[in-house]
PDB file of C-alpha atoms in Angstrom:
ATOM      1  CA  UNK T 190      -6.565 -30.694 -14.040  1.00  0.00           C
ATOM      2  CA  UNK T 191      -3.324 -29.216 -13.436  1.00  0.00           C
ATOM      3  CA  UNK T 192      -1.617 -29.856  -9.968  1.00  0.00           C
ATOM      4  CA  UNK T 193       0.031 -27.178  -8.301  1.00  0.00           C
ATOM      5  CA  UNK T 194       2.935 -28.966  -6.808  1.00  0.00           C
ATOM      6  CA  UNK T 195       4.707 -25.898  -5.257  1.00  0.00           C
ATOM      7  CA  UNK T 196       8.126 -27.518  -5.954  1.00  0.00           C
ATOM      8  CA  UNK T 197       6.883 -27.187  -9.541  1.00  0.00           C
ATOM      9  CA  UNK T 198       5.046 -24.222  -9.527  1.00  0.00           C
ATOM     10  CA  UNK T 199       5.838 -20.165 -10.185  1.00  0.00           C
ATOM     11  CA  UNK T 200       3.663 -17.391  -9.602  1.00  0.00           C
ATOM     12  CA  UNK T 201       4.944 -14.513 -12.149  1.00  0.00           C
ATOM     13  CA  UNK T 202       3.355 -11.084 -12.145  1.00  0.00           C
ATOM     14  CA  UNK T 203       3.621  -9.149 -15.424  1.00  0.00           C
ATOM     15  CA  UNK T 204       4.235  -5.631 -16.196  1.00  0.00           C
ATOM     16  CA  UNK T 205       3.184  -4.672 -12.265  1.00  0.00           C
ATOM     17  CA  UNK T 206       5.334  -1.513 -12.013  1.00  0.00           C
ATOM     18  CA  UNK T 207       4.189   1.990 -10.659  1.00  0.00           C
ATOM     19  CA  UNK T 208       5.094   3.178 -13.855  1.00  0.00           C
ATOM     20  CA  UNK T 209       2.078   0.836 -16.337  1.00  0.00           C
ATOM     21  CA  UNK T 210      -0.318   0.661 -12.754  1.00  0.00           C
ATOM     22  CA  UNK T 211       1.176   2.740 -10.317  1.00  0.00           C
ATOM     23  CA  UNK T 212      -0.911   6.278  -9.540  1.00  0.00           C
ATOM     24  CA  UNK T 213       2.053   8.040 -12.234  1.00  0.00           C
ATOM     25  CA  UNK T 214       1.378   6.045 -14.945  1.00  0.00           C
ATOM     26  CA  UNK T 215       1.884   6.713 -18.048  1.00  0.00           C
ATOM     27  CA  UNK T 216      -1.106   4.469 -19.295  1.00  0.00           C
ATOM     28  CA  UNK T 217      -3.451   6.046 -17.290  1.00  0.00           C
ATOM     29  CA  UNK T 218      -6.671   3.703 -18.506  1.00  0.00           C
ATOM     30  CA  UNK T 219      -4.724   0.783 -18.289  1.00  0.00           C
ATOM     31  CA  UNK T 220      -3.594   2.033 -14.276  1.00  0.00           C
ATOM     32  CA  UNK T 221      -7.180   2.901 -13.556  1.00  0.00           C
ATOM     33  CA  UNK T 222      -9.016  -0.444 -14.700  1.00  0.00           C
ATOM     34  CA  UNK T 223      -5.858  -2.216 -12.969  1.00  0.00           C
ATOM     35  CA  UNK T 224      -6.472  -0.550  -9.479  1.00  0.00           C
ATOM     36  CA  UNK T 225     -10.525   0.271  -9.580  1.00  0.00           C
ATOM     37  CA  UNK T 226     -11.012  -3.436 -10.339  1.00  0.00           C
ATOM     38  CA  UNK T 227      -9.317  -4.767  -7.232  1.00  0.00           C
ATOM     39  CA  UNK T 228      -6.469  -6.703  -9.730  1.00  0.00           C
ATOM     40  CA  UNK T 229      -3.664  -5.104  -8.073  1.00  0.00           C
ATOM     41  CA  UNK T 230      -4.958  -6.310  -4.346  1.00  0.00           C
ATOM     42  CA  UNK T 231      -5.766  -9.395  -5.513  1.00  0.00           C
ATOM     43  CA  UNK T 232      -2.311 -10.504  -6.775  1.00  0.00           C
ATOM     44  CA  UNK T 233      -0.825  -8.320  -3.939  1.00  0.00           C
ATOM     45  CA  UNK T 234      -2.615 -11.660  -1.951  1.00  0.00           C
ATOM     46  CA  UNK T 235      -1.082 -13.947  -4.598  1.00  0.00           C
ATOM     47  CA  UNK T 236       2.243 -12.955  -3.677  1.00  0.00           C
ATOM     48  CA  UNK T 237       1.733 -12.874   0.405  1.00  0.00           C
ATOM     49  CA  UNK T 238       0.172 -16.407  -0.073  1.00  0.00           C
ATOM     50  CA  UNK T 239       2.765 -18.241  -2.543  1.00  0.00           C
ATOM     51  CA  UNK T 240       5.555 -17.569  -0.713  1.00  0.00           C
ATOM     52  CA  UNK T 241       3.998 -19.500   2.726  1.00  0.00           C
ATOM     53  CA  UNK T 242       2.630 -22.597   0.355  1.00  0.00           C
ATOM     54  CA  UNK T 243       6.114 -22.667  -1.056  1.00  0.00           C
ATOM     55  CA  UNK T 244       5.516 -21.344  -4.708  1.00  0.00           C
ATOM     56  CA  UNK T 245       8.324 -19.043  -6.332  1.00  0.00           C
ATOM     57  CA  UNK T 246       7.084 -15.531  -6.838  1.00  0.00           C
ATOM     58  CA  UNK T 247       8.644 -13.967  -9.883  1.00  0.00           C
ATOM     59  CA  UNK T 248       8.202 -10.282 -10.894  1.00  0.00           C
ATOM     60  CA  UNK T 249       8.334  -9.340 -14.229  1.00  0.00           C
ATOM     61  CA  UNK T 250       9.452  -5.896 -15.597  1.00  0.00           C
ATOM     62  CA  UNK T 251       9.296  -4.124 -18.838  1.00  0.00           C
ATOM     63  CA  UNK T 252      12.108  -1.208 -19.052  1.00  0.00           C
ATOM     64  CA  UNK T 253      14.310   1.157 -21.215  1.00  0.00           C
ATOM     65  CA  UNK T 254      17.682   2.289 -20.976  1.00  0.00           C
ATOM     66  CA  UNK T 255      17.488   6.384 -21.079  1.00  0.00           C
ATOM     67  CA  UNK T 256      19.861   6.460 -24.407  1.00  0.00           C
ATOM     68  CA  UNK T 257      16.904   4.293 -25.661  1.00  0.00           C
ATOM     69  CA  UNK T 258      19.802   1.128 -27.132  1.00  0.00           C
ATOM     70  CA  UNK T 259      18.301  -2.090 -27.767  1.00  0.00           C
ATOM     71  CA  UNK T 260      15.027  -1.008 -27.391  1.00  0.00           C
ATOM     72  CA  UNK T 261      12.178  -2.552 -29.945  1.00  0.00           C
ATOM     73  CA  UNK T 262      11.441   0.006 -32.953  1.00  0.00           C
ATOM     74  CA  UNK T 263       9.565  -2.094 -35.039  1.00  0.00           C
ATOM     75  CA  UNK T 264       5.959  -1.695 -33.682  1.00  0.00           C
ATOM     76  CA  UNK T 265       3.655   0.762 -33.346  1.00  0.00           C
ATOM     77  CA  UNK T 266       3.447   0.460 -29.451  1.00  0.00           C
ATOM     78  CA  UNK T 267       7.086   0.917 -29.251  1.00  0.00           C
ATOM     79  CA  UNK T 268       7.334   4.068 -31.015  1.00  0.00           C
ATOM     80  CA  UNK T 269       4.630   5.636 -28.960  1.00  0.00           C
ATOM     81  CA  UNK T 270       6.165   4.485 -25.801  1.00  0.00           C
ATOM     82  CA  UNK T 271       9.100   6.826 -26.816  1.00  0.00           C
ATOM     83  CA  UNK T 272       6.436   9.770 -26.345  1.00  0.00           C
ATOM     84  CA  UNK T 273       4.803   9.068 -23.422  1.00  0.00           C
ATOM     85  CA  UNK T 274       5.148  11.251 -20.444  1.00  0.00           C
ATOM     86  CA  UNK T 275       6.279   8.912 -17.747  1.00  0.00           C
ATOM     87  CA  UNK T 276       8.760   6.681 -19.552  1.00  0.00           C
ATOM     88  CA  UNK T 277      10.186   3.230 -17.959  1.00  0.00           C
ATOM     89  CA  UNK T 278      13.673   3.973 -17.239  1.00  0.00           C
ATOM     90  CA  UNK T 279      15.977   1.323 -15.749  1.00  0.00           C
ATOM     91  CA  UNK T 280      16.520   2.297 -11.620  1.00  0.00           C
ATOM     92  CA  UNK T 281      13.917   4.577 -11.499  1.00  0.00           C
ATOM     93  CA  UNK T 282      10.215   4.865  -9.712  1.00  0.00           C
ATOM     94  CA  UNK T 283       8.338   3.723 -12.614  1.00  0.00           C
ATOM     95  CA  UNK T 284      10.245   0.585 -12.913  1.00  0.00           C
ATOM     96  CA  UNK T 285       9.605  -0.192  -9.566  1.00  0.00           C
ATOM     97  CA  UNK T 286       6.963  -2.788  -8.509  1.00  0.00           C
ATOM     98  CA  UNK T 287       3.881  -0.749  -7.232  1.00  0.00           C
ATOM     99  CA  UNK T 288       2.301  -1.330  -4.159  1.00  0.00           C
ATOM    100  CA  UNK T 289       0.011  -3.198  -2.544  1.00  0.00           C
ATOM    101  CA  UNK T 290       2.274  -5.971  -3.786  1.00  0.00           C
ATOM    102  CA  UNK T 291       5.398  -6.519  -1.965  1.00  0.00           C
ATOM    103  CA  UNK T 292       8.813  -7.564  -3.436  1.00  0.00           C
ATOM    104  CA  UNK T 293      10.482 -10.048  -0.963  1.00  0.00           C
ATOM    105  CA  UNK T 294      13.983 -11.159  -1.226  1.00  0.00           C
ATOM    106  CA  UNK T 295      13.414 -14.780  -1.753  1.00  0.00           C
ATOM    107  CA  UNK T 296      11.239 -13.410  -5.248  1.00  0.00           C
ATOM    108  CA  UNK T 297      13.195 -12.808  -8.435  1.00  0.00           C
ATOM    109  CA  UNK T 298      12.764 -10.005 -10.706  1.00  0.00           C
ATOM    110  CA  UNK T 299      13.217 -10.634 -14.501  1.00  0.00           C
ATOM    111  CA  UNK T 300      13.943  -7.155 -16.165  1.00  0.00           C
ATOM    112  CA  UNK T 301      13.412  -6.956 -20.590  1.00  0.00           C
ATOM    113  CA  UNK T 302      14.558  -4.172 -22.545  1.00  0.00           C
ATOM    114  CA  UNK T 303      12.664  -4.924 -25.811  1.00  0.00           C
ATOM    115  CA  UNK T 304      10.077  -7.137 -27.063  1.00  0.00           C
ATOM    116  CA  UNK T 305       6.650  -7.891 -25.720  1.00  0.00           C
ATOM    117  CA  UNK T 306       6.720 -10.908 -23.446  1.00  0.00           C
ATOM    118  CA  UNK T 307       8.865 -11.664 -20.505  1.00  0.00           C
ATOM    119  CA  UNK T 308       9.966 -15.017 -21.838  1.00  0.00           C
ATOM    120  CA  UNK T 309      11.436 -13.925 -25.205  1.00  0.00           C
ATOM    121  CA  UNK T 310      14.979 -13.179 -25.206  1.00  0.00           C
ATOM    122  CA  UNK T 311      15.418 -13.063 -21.105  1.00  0.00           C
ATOM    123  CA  UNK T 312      16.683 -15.164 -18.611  1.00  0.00           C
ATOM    124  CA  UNK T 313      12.980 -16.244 -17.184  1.00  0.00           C
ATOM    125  CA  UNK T 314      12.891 -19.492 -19.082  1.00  0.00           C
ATOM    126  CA  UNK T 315      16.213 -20.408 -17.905  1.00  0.00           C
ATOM    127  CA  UNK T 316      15.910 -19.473 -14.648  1.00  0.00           C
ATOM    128  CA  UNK T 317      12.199 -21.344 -13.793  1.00  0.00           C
ATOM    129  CA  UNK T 318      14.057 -24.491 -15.860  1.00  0.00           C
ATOM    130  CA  UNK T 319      16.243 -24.195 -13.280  1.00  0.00           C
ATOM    131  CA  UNK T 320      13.923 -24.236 -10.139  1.00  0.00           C
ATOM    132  CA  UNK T 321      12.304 -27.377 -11.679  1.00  0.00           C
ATOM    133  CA  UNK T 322       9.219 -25.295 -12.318  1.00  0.00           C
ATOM    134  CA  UNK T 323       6.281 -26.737 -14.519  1.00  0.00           C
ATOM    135  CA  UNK T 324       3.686 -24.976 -14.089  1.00  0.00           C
ATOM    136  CA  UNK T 325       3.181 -20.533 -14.468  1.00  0.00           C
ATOM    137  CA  UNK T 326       0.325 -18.922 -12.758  1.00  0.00           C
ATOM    138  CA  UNK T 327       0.151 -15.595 -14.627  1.00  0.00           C
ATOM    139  CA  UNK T 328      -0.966 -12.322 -13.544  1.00  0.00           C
ATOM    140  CA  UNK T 329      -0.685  -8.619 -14.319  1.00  0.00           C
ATOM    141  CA  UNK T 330      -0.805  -6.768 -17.774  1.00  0.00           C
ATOM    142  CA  UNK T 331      -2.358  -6.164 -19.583  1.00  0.00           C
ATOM    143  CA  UNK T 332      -4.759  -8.478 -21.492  1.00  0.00           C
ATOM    144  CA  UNK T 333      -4.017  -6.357 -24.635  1.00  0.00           C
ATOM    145  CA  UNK T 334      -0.372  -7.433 -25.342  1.00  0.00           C
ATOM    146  CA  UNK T 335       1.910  -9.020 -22.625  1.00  0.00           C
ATOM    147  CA  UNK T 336      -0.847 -11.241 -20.442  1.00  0.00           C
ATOM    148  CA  UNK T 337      -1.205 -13.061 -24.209  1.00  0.00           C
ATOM    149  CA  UNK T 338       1.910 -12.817 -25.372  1.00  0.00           C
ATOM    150  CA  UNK T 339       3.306 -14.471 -21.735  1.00  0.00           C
ATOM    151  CA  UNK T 340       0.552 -17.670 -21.815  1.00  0.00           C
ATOM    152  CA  UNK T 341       1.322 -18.353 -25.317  1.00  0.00           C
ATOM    153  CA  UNK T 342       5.586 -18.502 -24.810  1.00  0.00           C
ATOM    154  CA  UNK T 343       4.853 -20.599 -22.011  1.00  0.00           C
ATOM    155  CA  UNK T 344       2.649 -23.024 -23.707  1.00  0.00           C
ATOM    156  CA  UNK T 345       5.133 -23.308 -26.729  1.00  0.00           C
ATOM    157  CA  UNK T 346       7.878 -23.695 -24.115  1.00  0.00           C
ATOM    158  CA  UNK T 347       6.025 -26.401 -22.582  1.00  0.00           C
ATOM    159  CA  UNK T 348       4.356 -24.822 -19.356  1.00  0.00           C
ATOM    160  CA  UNK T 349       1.677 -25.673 -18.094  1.00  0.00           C
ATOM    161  CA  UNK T 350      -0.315 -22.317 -17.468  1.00  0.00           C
ATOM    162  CA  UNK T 351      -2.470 -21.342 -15.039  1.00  0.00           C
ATOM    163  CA  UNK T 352      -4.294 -17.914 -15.631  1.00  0.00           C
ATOM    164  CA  UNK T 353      -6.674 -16.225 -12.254  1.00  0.00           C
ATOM    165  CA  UNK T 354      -9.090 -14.530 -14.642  1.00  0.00           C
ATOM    166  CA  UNK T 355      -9.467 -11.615 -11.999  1.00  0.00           C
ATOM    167  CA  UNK T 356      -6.108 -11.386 -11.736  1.00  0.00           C
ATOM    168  CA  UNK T 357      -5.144  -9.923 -15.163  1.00  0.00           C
ATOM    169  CA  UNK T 358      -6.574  -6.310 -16.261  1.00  0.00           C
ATOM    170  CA  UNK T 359      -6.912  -4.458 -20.005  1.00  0.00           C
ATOM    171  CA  UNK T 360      -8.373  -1.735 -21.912  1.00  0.00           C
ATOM    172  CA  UNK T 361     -11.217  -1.445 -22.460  1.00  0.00           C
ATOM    173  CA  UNK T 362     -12.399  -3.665 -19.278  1.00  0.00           C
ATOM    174  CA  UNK T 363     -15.030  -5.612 -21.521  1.00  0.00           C
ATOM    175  CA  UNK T 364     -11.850  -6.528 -23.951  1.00  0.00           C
ATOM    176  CA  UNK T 365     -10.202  -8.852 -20.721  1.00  0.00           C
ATOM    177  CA  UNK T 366     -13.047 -11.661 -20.330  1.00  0.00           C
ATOM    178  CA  UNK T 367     -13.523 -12.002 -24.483  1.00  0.00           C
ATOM    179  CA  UNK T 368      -9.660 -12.237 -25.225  1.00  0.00           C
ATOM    180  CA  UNK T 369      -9.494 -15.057 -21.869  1.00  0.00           C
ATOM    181  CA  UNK T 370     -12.801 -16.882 -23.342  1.00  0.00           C
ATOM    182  CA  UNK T 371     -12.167 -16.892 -26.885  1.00  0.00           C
ATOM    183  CA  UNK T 372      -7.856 -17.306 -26.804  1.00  0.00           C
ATOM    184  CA  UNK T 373      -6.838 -17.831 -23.558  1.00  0.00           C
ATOM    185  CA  UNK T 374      -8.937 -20.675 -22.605  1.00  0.00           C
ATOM    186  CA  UNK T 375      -7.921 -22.661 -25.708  1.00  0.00           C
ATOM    187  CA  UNK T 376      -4.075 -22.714 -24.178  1.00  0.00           C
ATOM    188  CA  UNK T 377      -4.403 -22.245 -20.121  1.00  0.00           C
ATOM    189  CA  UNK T 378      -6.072 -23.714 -17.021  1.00  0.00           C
ATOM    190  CA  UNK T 379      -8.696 -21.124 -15.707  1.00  0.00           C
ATOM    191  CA  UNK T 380      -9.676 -20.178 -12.207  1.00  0.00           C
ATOM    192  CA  UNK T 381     -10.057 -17.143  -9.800  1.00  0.00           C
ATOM    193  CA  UNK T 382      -7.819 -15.662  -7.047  1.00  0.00           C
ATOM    194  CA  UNK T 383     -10.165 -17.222  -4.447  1.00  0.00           C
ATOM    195  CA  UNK T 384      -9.611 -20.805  -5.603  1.00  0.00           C
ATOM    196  CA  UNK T 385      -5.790 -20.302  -5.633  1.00  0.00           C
ATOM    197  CA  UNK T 386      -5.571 -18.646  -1.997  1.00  0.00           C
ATOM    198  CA  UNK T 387      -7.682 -22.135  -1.140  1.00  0.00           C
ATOM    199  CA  UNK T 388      -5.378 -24.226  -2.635  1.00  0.00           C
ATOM    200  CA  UNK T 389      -2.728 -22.820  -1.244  1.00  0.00           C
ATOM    201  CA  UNK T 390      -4.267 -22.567   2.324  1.00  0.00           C
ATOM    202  CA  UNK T 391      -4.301 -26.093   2.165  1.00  0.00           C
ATOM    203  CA  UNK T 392      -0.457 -26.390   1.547  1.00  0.00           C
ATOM    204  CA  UNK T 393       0.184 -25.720   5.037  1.00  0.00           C
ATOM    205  CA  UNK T 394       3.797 -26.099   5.976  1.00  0.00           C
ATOM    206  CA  UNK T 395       3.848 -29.069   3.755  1.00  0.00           C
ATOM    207  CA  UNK T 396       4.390 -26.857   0.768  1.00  0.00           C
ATOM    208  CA  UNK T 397       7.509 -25.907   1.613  1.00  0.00           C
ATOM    209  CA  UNK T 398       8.612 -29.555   1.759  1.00  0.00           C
ATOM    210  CA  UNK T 399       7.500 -30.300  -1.920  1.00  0.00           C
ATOM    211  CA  UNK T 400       4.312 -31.934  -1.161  1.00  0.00           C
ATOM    212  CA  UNK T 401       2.037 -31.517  -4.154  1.00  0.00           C
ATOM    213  CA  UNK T 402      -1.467 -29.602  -3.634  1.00  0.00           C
ATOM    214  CA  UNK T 403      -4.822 -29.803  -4.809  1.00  0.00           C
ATOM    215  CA  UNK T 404      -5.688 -29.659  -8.322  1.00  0.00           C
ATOM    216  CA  UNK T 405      -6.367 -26.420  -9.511  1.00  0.00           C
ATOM    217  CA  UNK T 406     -10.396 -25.716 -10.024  1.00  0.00           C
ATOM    218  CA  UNK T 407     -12.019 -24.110 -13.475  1.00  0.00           C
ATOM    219  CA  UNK T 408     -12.832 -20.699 -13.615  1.00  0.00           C
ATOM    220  CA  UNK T 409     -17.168 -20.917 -13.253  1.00  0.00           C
TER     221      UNK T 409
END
């Protein structure tokens, strides 16, 4: 069972911007399953209750530059991204992260302008290498492309990962739970929101000092 020692711990939230969930988004589907499922509260409760246990939130977001340069071409996904209505341009609304969740200023936001995973070709590896973090709790979207594409970098980088299965959202909803059985539970530690807000309940005030928590408990 994986410990989460919140010295060595990160909580990262993927692809959590108004513009992919927010209300103007311009993957409507992907926004809808995202909010209607309670995913967005739930990690919104992540957040609040990492911080207190003394876990690093991280925030990642995917976004473009308006004149489009060093964007990915070489995918299908890509290209249609170009045509979207609501495209994610770098300092605007859509790149911001959408509420409930809060952005604090102790969390660190990881920005990509190409590719599909936070952790290829960014400075998120680095920068959890150098807050002595071990272990990733992943959250966000979606289950389709960047969830998998996230727990799989962080395995081959050596992470231990640690995936809330109601915490991560797709298209079509039935798709999340058979990718997370049938992939995702070959590579990463399973559990629920619920279980992590206990462990981290327990921290206390000791979490903040290092002290290392509970072991994490399987997803049922």
């Amino acid at each position: 069972m994986t410990e989460l020692d919140p010295a060595t711990t990160a909580l990262l939230t993927v692809e959590c911007q108004n513009g992919v969930v927010g209300e103007d988004s311009a993957l409507p589907e992907l926004a809808a399953q995202a909010r209607t499922s309670g995913m967005l509260d739930r990690i919104a409760a992540l957040v609040a209750a990492a911080r207190p246990a003394g876990v690093q939130v991280v925030h990642a977001v995917a976004e473009r530059r308006p004149d489009g340069r060093g964007a990915s071409t070489n995918a299908r996904l890509f290209r249609a991204a170009e045509r979207l209505p609501v495209r994610q341009l770098s300092g605007s609304p859509a790149v911001r992260v959408a509420a409930p969740i809060e952005v604090a200023a102790t969390d660190l936001v990881v920005r990509r302008l190409h590719g599909l995973s936070p952790l290829a070709g960014t400075d998120l590896d680095a920068l959890l290498r150098n807050l002595g973090c071990r272990t990733l709790v992943v959250t966000g979207v979606s289950a389709n492309v960047a969830v998998p594409n996230t727990v799989f970098d962080a395995v081959n980088l050596g992470y231990r990962v640690v995936l809330p299965t109601d915490a991560v959202a797709g298209v079509p909803a039935d798709y999340t739970p058979l990718i997370i059985r049938n992939s995702l539970a070959l590579v990463a530690t399973l559990t629920t929101t619920d279980e992590l807000l206990k462990a981290w309940s327990a921290l206390g005030p000791a979490g903040a000092d290092g002290a290392a928590g509970p072991a994490v408990p399987p997803a049922s």
